[in-house]
Coordinates of C-alpha atoms in Angstrom, one line a residue:
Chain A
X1 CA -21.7 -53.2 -33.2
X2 CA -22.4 -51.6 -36.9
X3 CA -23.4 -54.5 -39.0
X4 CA -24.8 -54.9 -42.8
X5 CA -27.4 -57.5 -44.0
X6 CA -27.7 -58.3 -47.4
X7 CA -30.1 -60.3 -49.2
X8 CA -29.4 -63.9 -49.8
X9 CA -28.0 -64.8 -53.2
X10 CA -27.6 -66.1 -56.0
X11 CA -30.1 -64.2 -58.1
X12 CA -30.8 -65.1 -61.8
X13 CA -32.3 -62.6 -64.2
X14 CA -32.7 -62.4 -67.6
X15 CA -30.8 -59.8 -69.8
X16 CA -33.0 -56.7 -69.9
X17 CA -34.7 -57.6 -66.6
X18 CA -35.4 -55.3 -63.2
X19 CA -32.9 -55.7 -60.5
X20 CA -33.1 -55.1 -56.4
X21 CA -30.8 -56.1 -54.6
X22 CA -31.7 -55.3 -50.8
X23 CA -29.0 -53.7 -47.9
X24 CA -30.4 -52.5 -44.7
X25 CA -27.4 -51.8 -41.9
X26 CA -27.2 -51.4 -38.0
X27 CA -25.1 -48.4 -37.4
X28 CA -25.0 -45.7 -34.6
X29 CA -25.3 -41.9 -35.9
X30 CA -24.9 -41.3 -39.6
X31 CA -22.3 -44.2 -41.5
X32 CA -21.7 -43.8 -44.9
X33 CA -23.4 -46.7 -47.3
X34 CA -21.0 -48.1 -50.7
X35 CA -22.0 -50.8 -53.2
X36 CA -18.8 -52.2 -53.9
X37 CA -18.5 -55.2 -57.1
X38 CA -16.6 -58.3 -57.8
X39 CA -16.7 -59.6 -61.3
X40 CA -15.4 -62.7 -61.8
X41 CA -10.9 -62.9 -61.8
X42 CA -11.2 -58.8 -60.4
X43 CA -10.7 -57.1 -57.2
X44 CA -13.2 -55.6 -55.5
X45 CA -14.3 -51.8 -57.3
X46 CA -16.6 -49.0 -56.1
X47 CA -19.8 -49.0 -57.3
X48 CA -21.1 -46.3 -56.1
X49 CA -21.8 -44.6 -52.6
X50 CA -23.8 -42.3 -50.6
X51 CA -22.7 -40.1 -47.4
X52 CA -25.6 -38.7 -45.9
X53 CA -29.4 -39.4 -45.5
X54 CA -31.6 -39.1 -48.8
X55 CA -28.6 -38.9 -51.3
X56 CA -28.5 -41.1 -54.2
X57 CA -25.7 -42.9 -55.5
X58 CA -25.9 -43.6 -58.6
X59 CA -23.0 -45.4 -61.9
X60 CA -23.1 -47.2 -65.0
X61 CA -27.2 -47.5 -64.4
X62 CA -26.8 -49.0 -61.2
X63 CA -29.0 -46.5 -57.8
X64 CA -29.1 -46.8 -54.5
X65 CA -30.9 -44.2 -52.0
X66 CA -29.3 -43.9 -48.5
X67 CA -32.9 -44.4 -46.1
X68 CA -32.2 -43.4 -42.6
X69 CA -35.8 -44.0 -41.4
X70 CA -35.6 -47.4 -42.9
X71 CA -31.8 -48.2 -42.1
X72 CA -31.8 -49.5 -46.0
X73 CA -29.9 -48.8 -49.0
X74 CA -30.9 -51.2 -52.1
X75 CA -29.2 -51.6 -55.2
X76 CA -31.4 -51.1 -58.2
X77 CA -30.9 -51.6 -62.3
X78 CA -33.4 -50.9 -64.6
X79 CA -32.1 -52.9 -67.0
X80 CA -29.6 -55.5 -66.1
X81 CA -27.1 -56.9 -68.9
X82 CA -24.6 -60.6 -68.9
X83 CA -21.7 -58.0 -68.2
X84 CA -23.3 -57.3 -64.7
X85 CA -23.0 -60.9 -63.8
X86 CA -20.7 -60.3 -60.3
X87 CA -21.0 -60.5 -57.0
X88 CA -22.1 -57.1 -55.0
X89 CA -21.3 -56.4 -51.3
X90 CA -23.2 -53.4 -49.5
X91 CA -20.6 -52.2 -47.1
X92 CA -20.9 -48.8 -44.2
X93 CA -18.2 -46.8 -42.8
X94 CA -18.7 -46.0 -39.2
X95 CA -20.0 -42.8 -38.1
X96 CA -17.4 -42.9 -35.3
X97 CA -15.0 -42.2 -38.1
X98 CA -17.2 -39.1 -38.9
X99 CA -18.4 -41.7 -41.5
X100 CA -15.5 -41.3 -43.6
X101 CA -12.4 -42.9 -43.4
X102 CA -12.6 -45.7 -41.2
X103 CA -13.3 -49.2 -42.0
X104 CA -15.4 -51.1 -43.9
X105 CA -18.3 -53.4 -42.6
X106 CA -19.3 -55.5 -45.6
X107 CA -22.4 -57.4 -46.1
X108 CA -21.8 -60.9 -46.9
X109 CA -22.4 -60.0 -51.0
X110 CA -24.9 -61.4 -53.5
X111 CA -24.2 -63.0 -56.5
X112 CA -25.5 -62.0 -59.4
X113 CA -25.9 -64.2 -62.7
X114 CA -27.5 -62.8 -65.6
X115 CA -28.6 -65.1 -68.5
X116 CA -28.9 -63.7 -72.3
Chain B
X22 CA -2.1 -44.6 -60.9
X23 CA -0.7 -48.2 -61.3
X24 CA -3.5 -49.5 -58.9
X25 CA -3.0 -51.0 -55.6
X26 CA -0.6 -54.1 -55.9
X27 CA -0.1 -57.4 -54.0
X28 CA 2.5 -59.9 -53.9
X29 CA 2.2 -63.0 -54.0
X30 CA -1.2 -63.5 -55.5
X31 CA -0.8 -66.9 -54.4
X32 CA 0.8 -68.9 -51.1
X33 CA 0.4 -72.6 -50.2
X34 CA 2.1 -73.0 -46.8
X35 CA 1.9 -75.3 -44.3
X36 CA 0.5 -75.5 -40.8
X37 CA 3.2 -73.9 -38.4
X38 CA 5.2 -71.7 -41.5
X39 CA 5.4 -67.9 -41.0
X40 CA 4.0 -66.2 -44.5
X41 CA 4.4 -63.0 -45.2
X42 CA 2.4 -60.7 -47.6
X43 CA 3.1 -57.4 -49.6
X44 CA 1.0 -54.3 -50.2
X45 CA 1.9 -51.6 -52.6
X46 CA -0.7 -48.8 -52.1
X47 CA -1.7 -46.1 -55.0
X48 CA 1.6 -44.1 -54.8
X49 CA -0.2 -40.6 -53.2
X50 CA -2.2 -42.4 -50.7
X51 CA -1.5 -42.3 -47.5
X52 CA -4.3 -45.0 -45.9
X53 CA -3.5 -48.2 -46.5
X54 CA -6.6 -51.3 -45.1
X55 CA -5.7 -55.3 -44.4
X56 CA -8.9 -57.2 -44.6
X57 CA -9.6 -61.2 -44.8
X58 CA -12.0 -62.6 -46.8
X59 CA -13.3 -66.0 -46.8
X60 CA -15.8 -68.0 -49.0
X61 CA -19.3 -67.0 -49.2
X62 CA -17.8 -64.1 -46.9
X63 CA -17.7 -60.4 -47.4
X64 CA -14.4 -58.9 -46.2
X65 CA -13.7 -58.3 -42.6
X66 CA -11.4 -55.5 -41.6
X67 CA -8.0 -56.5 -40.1
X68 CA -6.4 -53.3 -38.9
X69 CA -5.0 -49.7 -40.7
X70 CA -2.3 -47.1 -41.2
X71 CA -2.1 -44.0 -41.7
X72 CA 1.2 -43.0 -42.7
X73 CA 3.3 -45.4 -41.4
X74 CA 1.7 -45.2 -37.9
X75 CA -0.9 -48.0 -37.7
X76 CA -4.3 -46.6 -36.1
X77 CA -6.8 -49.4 -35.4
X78 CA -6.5 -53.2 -35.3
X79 CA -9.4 -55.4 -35.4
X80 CA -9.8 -57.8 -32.6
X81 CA -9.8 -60.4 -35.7
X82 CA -5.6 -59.7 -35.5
X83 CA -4.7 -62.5 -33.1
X84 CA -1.0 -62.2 -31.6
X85 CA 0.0 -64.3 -34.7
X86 CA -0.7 -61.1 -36.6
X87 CA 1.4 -58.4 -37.3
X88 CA 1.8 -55.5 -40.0
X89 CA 4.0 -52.8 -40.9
X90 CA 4.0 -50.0 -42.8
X91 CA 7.7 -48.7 -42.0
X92 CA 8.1 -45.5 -44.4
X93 CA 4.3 -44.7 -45.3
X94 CA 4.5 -46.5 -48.6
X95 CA 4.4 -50.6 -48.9
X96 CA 2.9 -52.7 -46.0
X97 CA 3.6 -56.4 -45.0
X98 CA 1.4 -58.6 -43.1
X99 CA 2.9 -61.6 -41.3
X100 CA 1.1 -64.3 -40.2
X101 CA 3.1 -66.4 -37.8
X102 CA 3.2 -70.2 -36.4
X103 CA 0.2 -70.4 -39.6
X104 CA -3.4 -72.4 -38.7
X105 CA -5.5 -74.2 -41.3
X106 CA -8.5 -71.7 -40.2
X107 CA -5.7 -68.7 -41.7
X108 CA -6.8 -69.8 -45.4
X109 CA -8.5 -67.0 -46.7
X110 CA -7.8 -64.0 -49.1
X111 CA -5.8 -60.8 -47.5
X112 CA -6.8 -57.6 -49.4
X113 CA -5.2 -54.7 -49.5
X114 CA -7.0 -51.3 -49.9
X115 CA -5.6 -47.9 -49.8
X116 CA -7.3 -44.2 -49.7
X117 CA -6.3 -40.9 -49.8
X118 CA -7.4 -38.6 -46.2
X119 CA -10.2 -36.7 -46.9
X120 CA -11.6 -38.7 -50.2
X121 CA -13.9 -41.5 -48.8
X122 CA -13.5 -44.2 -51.8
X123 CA -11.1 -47.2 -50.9
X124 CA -9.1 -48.5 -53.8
X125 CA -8.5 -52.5 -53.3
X126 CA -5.6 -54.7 -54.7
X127 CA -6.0 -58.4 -56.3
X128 CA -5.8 -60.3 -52.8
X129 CA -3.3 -62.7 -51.9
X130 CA -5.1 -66.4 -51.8
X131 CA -3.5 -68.3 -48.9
X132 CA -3.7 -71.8 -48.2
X133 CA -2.5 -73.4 -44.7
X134 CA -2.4 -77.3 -45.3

């Protein structure tokens, strides 16, 4: 079945440094790929999202590129800031749904601490 | 928009009580998503209406499991006869048809002793 692997957290930065965080997916036909966020006492919120091959998603400085030949869709920040201290889940929709609509798969998220 | 709304935010039960939980969805939407979510977990789909008619259920939704969604608008999920392995959070998510972003509630944190 569809599937979503994120890379291991936590991750530490320092305030102003470069983030990645990786996503690649197992998914039949053409899903749609979300970065969703958890900071800390919140529910979970839309970060951003892409719904076909080569678009970007992009919010508050936060990027993602949807990469069909590599099944992957990373989470970059250029510049990453204590108020982006969270937890991030990379999460698909189905194709079956006509990639919209249906459920979400979630990765199992990465948290994210960053340190003035 | 009020946001998507849960009640209680909070159950402690123990093993063998029925609990049930409420989901107030963004008033215009008409999707409304159950998922679990345990620790060190992303959230795992649990089953979905549309309307009040409830389209897919995960195979996650043992027999213990039910939901309604009886006039399109607020949702319950009942957990009977409850297990120690049900602690987890329940969120609620709801969308609109034809816009793909799902808007999630708080959660409700439940915990079988």
């Amino acid at each position: 079945g569809d599937s979503v692997t994120q890379m291991e957290g936590p991750v530490t930065l320092s305030e102003e440094a470069f983030l990645t965080i990786n996503c690649t997916y197992t998914a039949t036909g053409y899903p749609s790929l979300f970065w969703y966020v958890q900071y800390p006492g919140e529910g979970l919120q839309l970060l951003l999202k892409a719904t076909k091959a080569d678009d970007k998603g992009s919010n508050k400085g936060f990027e993602a590129t949807y990469r069909k030949e590599t099944t992957s869709f990373h989470l970059e920040k250029g510049s990453v800031q204590v108020s982006d201290s969270a937890v991030y889940f990379c999460a698909l929709t189905p194709w079956r749904y006509g990639g919209s609509q249906g459920n979400l798969i979630f990765g199992k998220g990465t948290k994210l601490s960053v340190k003035p | 928009d009020t946001g998507v709304s849960q009640n209680p935010r909070h159950k402690i039960t123990k093993r063998g009580q029925n609990v049930t939980f409420r989901c107030d969805p963004i008033s215009e939407h008409n999707r409304l998503y159950w998922y679990r979510q345990t620790l060190g977990q992303g959230p795992e789909f649990l089953t979905y209406f549309q309307n009040e008619a409830q389209l897919e259920k995960s195979r996650l939704l043992s027999d213990r499991f039910s939901a309604e969604r009886p006039k399109g608008s607020f949702s319950t999920l009942e957990i009977q006869r409850t297990e120690q392995g049900d602690s987890a959070m329940y969120l609620c998510a709801s969308s609109l048809t034809g816009v793909e972003t799902q808007y999630f509630g708080p959660g409700t944190r439940l915990l079988v002793l």
